[in-house]
CSV table of C-alpha atoms in Angstrom, one decimal:
chain,number,residue,atom,x,y,z
A,21,UNK,CA,-21.8,21.8,-26.4
A,22,UNK,CA,-18.4,23.3,-25.5
A,23,UNK,CA,-17.9,21.3,-22.3
A,24,UNK,CA,-16.2,22.7,-19.3
A,25,UNK,CA,-13.6,25.3,-20.3
A,26,UNK,CA,-10.5,26.0,-18.3
A,27,UNK,CA,-7.8,28.6,-18.7
A,28,UNK,CA,-4.9,28.7,-19.0
A,29,UNK,CA,-4.1,25.2,-20.1
A,30,UNK,CA,-0.5,25.6,-18.9
A,31,UNK,CA,1.0,28.0,-16.4
A,32,UNK,CA,4.6,28.4,-15.3
A,33,UNK,CA,5.3,30.9,-12.6
A,34,UNK,CA,7.9,31.6,-9.9
A,35,UNK,CA,7.6,30.9,-6.2
A,36,UNK,CA,5.8,33.8,-4.4
A,37,UNK,CA,3.7,34.9,-7.4
A,38,UNK,CA,0.0,34.9,-7.5
A,39,UNK,CA,-1.7,32.4,-9.8
A,40,UNK,CA,-5.3,32.5,-10.9
A,41,UNK,CA,-7.0,29.6,-12.6
A,42,UNK,CA,-10.3,30.0,-14.4
A,43,UNK,CA,-13.3,27.8,-15.1
A,44,UNK,CA,-16.4,28.1,-17.2
A,45,UNK,CA,-18.9,25.3,-16.3
A,46,UNK,CA,-21.4,23.8,-18.7
A,47,UNK,CA,-24.4,26.0,-19.1
A,48,UNK,CA,-27.2,24.9,-16.8
A,49,UNK,CA,-25.1,23.0,-14.4
A,50,UNK,CA,-25.5,24.1,-10.9
A,51,UNK,CA,-22.6,22.4,-9.1
A,52,UNK,CA,-18.9,23.2,-9.7
A,53,UNK,CA,-15.9,21.3,-8.3
A,54,UNK,CA,-12.1,22.1,-8.2
A,55,UNK,CA,-9.7,19.2,-8.0
A,56,UNK,CA,-5.9,18.8,-7.8
A,57,UNK,CA,-4.1,15.9,-9.3
A,58,UNK,CA,-0.5,14.9,-8.5
A,59,UNK,CA,1.5,11.7,-8.7
A,60,UNK,CA,2.0,11.5,-5.0
A,61,UNK,CA,-1.5,12.3,-3.8
A,62,UNK,CA,-3.7,11.3,-6.7
A,63,UNK,CA,-7.0,13.2,-7.3
A,64,UNK,CA,-8.0,15.5,-4.4
A,65,UNK,CA,-11.3,17.5,-4.2
A,66,UNK,CA,-10.4,21.0,-3.1
A,67,UNK,CA,-13.8,22.8,-3.0
A,68,UNK,CA,-17.2,22.6,-4.5
A,69,UNK,CA,-20.0,25.0,-5.1
A,70,UNK,CA,-23.7,24.5,-5.5
A,71,UNK,CA,-25.8,27.4,-7.0
A,72,UNK,CA,-22.6,29.6,-6.7
A,73,UNK,CA,-22.4,29.0,-2.9
A,74,UNK,CA,-19.3,27.1,-1.4
A,75,UNK,CA,-20.6,23.9,0.2
A,76,UNK,CA,-17.4,22.1,1.2
A,77,UNK,CA,-13.9,23.7,1.3
A,78,UNK,CA,-12.4,21.1,3.6
A,79,UNK,CA,-10.0,20.1,0.9
A,80,UNK,CA,-8.4,23.5,0.4
A,81,UNK,CA,-4.8,23.0,1.6
A,82,UNK,CA,-4.3,26.2,3.4
A,83,UNK,CA,-5.0,29.9,3.5
A,84,UNK,CA,-2.9,30.5,0.4
A,85,UNK,CA,-5.7,28.9,-1.6
A,86,UNK,CA,-9.0,30.7,-2.3
A,87,UNK,CA,-11.9,30.0,-4.7
A,88,UNK,CA,-14.8,32.2,-5.9
A,89,UNK,CA,-17.9,31.7,-8.0
A,90,UNK,CA,-19.3,35.2,-8.7
A,91,UNK,CA,-22.0,33.8,-11.1
A,92,UNK,CA,-23.2,30.6,-12.6
A,93,UNK,CA,-20.9,30.8,-15.5
A,94,UNK,CA,-17.5,31.5,-14.0
A,95,UNK,CA,-15.2,30.4,-11.1
A,96,UNK,CA,-11.7,31.1,-10.1
A,97,UNK,CA,-9.1,29.3,-8.0
A,98,UNK,CA,-6.4,31.6,-6.7
A,99,UNK,CA,-3.1,30.7,-5.1
A,100,UNK,CA,-1.2,33.5,-3.3
A,101,UNK,CA,1.7,33.2,-2.8
A,102,UNK,CA,2.4,30.1,-4.8
A,103,UNK,CA,5.0,27.5,-3.8
A,104,UNK,CA,6.8,24.7,-5.7
A,105,UNK,CA,4.7,22.1,-3.9
A,106,UNK,CA,1.6,23.6,-5.5
A,107,UNK,CA,2.7,22.2,-8.9
A,108,UNK,CA,0.0,19.9,-10.1
A,109,UNK,CA,-2.8,19.6,-12.7
A,110,UNK,CA,-5.9,21.4,-11.5
A,111,UNK,CA,-9.3,20.2,-12.8
A,112,UNK,CA,-12.6,21.9,-12.8
A,113,UNK,CA,-15.8,19.9,-13.1
A,114,UNK,CA,-19.5,20.7,-13.3
A,115,UNK,CA,-22.6,18.8,-12.7
A,116,UNK,CA,-26.3,19.2,-13.3
A,117,UNK,CA,-29.0,18.0,-10.9
A,118,UNK,CA,-27.4,14.5,-11.0
A,119,UNK,CA,-24.4,12.8,-9.6
A,120,UNK,CA,-22.5,12.8,-12.9
A,121,UNK,CA,-19.6,15.2,-13.1
A,122,UNK,CA,-18.1,16.6,-16.3
A,123,UNK,CA,-14.5,17.5,-16.2
A,124,UNK,CA,-12.5,20.1,-18.0
A,125,UNK,CA,-9.2,19.5,-19.7
A,126,UNK,CA,-7.2,20.8,-16.7
A,127,UNK,CA,-4.6,23.4,-16.1
A,128,UNK,CA,-1.0,22.2,-15.6
A,129,UNK,CA,0.7,24.5,-13.1
A,130,UNK,CA,4.4,24.6,-12.6
A,131,UNK,CA,5.8,26.7,-9.8
A,132,UNK,CA,9.6,27.2,-10.0
B,22,UNK,CA,-15.9,7.1,6.4
B,23,UNK,CA,-16.9,6.4,2.8
B,24,UNK,CA,-14.1,5.2,0.6
B,25,UNK,CA,-13.1,3.4,-2.6
B,26,UNK,CA,-10.3,0.9,-3.0
B,27,UNK,CA,-8.9,0.0,-6.4
B,28,UNK,CA,-6.3,-2.6,-7.4
B,29,UNK,CA,-2.9,-1.1,-7.9
B,30,UNK,CA,-1.5,-0.8,-11.4
B,31,UNK,CA,-0.1,-0.7,-13.8
B,32,UNK,CA,-2.1,-3.4,-15.5
B,33,UNK,CA,-0.2,-4.5,-18.6
B,34,UNK,CA,-2.1,-6.5,-21.3
B,35,UNK,CA,-1.7,-7.6,-24.9
B,36,UNK,CA,-4.3,-6.5,-27.4
B,37,UNK,CA,-7.5,-8.6,-27.3
B,38,UNK,CA,-6.8,-9.8,-23.8
B,39,UNK,CA,-9.6,-9.9,-21.1
B,40,UNK,CA,-9.5,-7.0,-18.6
B,41,UNK,CA,-10.6,-6.9,-15.0
B,42,UNK,CA,-9.9,-4.0,-12.7
B,43,UNK,CA,-11.1,-4.6,-9.2
B,44,UNK,CA,-12.9,-2.0,-7.1
B,45,UNK,CA,-14.5,-2.3,-3.7
B,46,UNK,CA,-16.2,0.4,-1.6
B,47,UNK,CA,-17.2,1.3,1.9
B,48,UNK,CA,-20.3,3.4,2.3
B,49,UNK,CA,-22.7,4.2,5.1
B,50,UNK,CA,-25.7,4.6,2.7
B,51,UNK,CA,-26.7,3.3,-0.7
B,52,UNK,CA,-24.2,4.9,-3.1
B,53,UNK,CA,-24.2,5.4,-6.9
B,54,UNK,CA,-21.1,3.8,-8.4
B,55,UNK,CA,-19.0,5.1,-11.3
B,56,UNK,CA,-16.0,4.3,-13.5
B,57,UNK,CA,-14.2,7.3,-15.0
B,58,UNK,CA,-11.4,7.1,-17.6
B,59,UNK,CA,-8.5,9.6,-18.1
B,60,UNK,CA,-6.7,9.5,-21.3
B,61,UNK,CA,-3.2,11.0,-21.4
B,62,UNK,CA,-3.2,14.8,-21.2
B,63,UNK,CA,-7.0,14.9,-20.7
B,64,UNK,CA,-9.5,15.3,-18.0
B,65,UNK,CA,-11.6,12.5,-16.6
B,66,UNK,CA,-14.6,11.2,-18.6
B,67,UNK,CA,-17.5,9.2,-17.3
B,68,UNK,CA,-17.2,5.7,-18.7
B,69,UNK,CA,-20.2,4.0,-17.0
B,70,UNK,CA,-22.4,4.2,-13.9
B,71,UNK,CA,-24.8,2.1,-11.8
B,72,UNK,CA,-27.2,3.6,-9.3
B,73,UNK,CA,-28.6,0.5,-7.4
B,74,UNK,CA,-27.7,-3.0,-6.5
B,75,UNK,CA,-27.5,-5.5,-9.4
B,76,UNK,CA,-27.5,-2.8,-12.0
B,77,UNK,CA,-25.0,-3.3,-14.8
B,78,UNK,CA,-23.4,-0.2,-16.3
B,79,UNK,CA,-21.9,-0.6,-19.8
B,80,UNK,CA,-20.2,1.5,-22.4
B,81,UNK,CA,-17.7,1.0,-25.2
B,82,UNK,CA,-17.5,-2.7,-24.5
B,83,UNK,CA,-16.8,-2.1,-20.8
B,84,UNK,CA,-19.1,-3.5,-18.1
B,85,UNK,CA,-19.4,-3.3,-14.3
B,86,UNK,CA,-22.1,-4.8,-12.0
B,87,UNK,CA,-23.1,-3.2,-8.7
B,88,UNK,CA,-22.7,-6.0,-6.2
B,89,UNK,CA,-24.0,-5.0,-2.8
B,90,UNK,CA,-23.3,-8.3,-1.1
B,91,UNK,CA,-19.5,-8.0,-1.9
B,92,UNK,CA,-19.5,-4.2,-2.0
B,93,UNK,CA,-17.8,-4.3,-5.4
B,94,UNK,CA,-18.0,-2.7,-8.8
B,95,UNK,CA,-15.3,-4.5,-10.9
B,96,UNK,CA,-14.6,-3.2,-14.4
B,97,UNK,CA,-14.4,-5.8,-17.2
B,98,UNK,CA,-13.8,-5.8,-20.9
B,99,UNK,CA,-13.7,-8.9,-23.1
B,100,UNK,CA,-11.1,-7.7,-25.6
B,101,UNK,CA,-9.0,-4.7,-24.9
B,102,UNK,CA,-7.4,-2.4,-27.6
B,103,UNK,CA,-4.3,-0.3,-27.6
B,104,UNK,CA,-6.6,2.8,-27.5
B,105,UNK,CA,-8.0,1.6,-24.1
B,106,UNK,CA,-4.6,2.5,-22.5
B,107,UNK,CA,-5.5,5.1,-19.9
B,108,UNK,CA,-6.0,5.5,-16.1
B,109,UNK,CA,-9.3,4.2,-14.8
B,110,UNK,CA,-10.9,5.6,-11.6
B,111,UNK,CA,-13.6,4.0,-9.6
B,112,UNK,CA,-15.9,6.4,-7.6
B,113,UNK,CA,-18.9,6.5,-5.5
B,114,UNK,CA,-21.5,9.2,-4.6
B,115,UNK,CA,-23.8,9.1,-1.6
B,116,UNK,CA,-25.6,12.3,-2.3
B,117,UNK,CA,-26.1,14.1,-5.6
B,118,UNK,CA,-22.9,16.2,-5.4
B,119,UNK,CA,-19.7,14.9,-4.0
B,120,UNK,CA,-17.7,12.1,-5.7
B,121,UNK,CA,-15.2,9.9,-3.7
B,122,UNK,CA,-12.6,8.6,-6.1
B,123,UNK,CA,-10.2,5.7,-5.8
B,124,UNK,CA,-6.5,6.1,-6.5
B,125,UNK,CA,-6.8,5.1,-10.1
B,126,UNK,CA,-5.4,2.1,-12.1
B,127,UNK,CA,-3.2,2.6,-15.1
B,128,UNK,CA,-3.9,0.2,-18.0
B,129,UNK,CA,-1.3,-0.3,-20.7
B,130,UNK,CA,-2.2,-2.3,-23.7
B,131,UNK,CA,0.5,-3.4,-26.1
B,132,UNK,CA,0.0,-4.6,-29.7
């Protein structure tokens, strides 16, 4: 079992650039979650999908952030344009038909 | 609204000391309760869970009991090791999807 796979593991970009983070959930899991973790704000839920449909995006900070799940095995989180305050660790998690979530290793984003 | 409150860290202990990390919750329904652990540079991992009142979750020497009367789910371990140094998150779930996390408590164990 490969677990949740995220790429890239580290991303350094300049302010104004587009950033795309990728996630492959565990096969058979039907819910997918995107979180952001910072020292100041802790762990924040950005958006979650169930059966590829966005259910709750109330945590998405602003229109610069968008997320898609075109199929059951892939999701993206895009930031356009990026800003220094977006620097954080972004986690993807997936869940089967239970309340237990399985987290990926995270993507550390630095926006200069 | 539903929420989780954890004791602030860091918690600093010597190896083999007894550990308690307090967690209380507020929920409108009957939540499932969780402890997740995050080791340095990694994602969160489920440590233990309890789905109804008086249930005890346990794993790797850690335990927590779902106390409905005090709305608490305190994490305990009888003898901590240096390898237990991590950040511990308490969480609840009302439905089978969204988790509500506490702010996390950092544990530092010294030899």
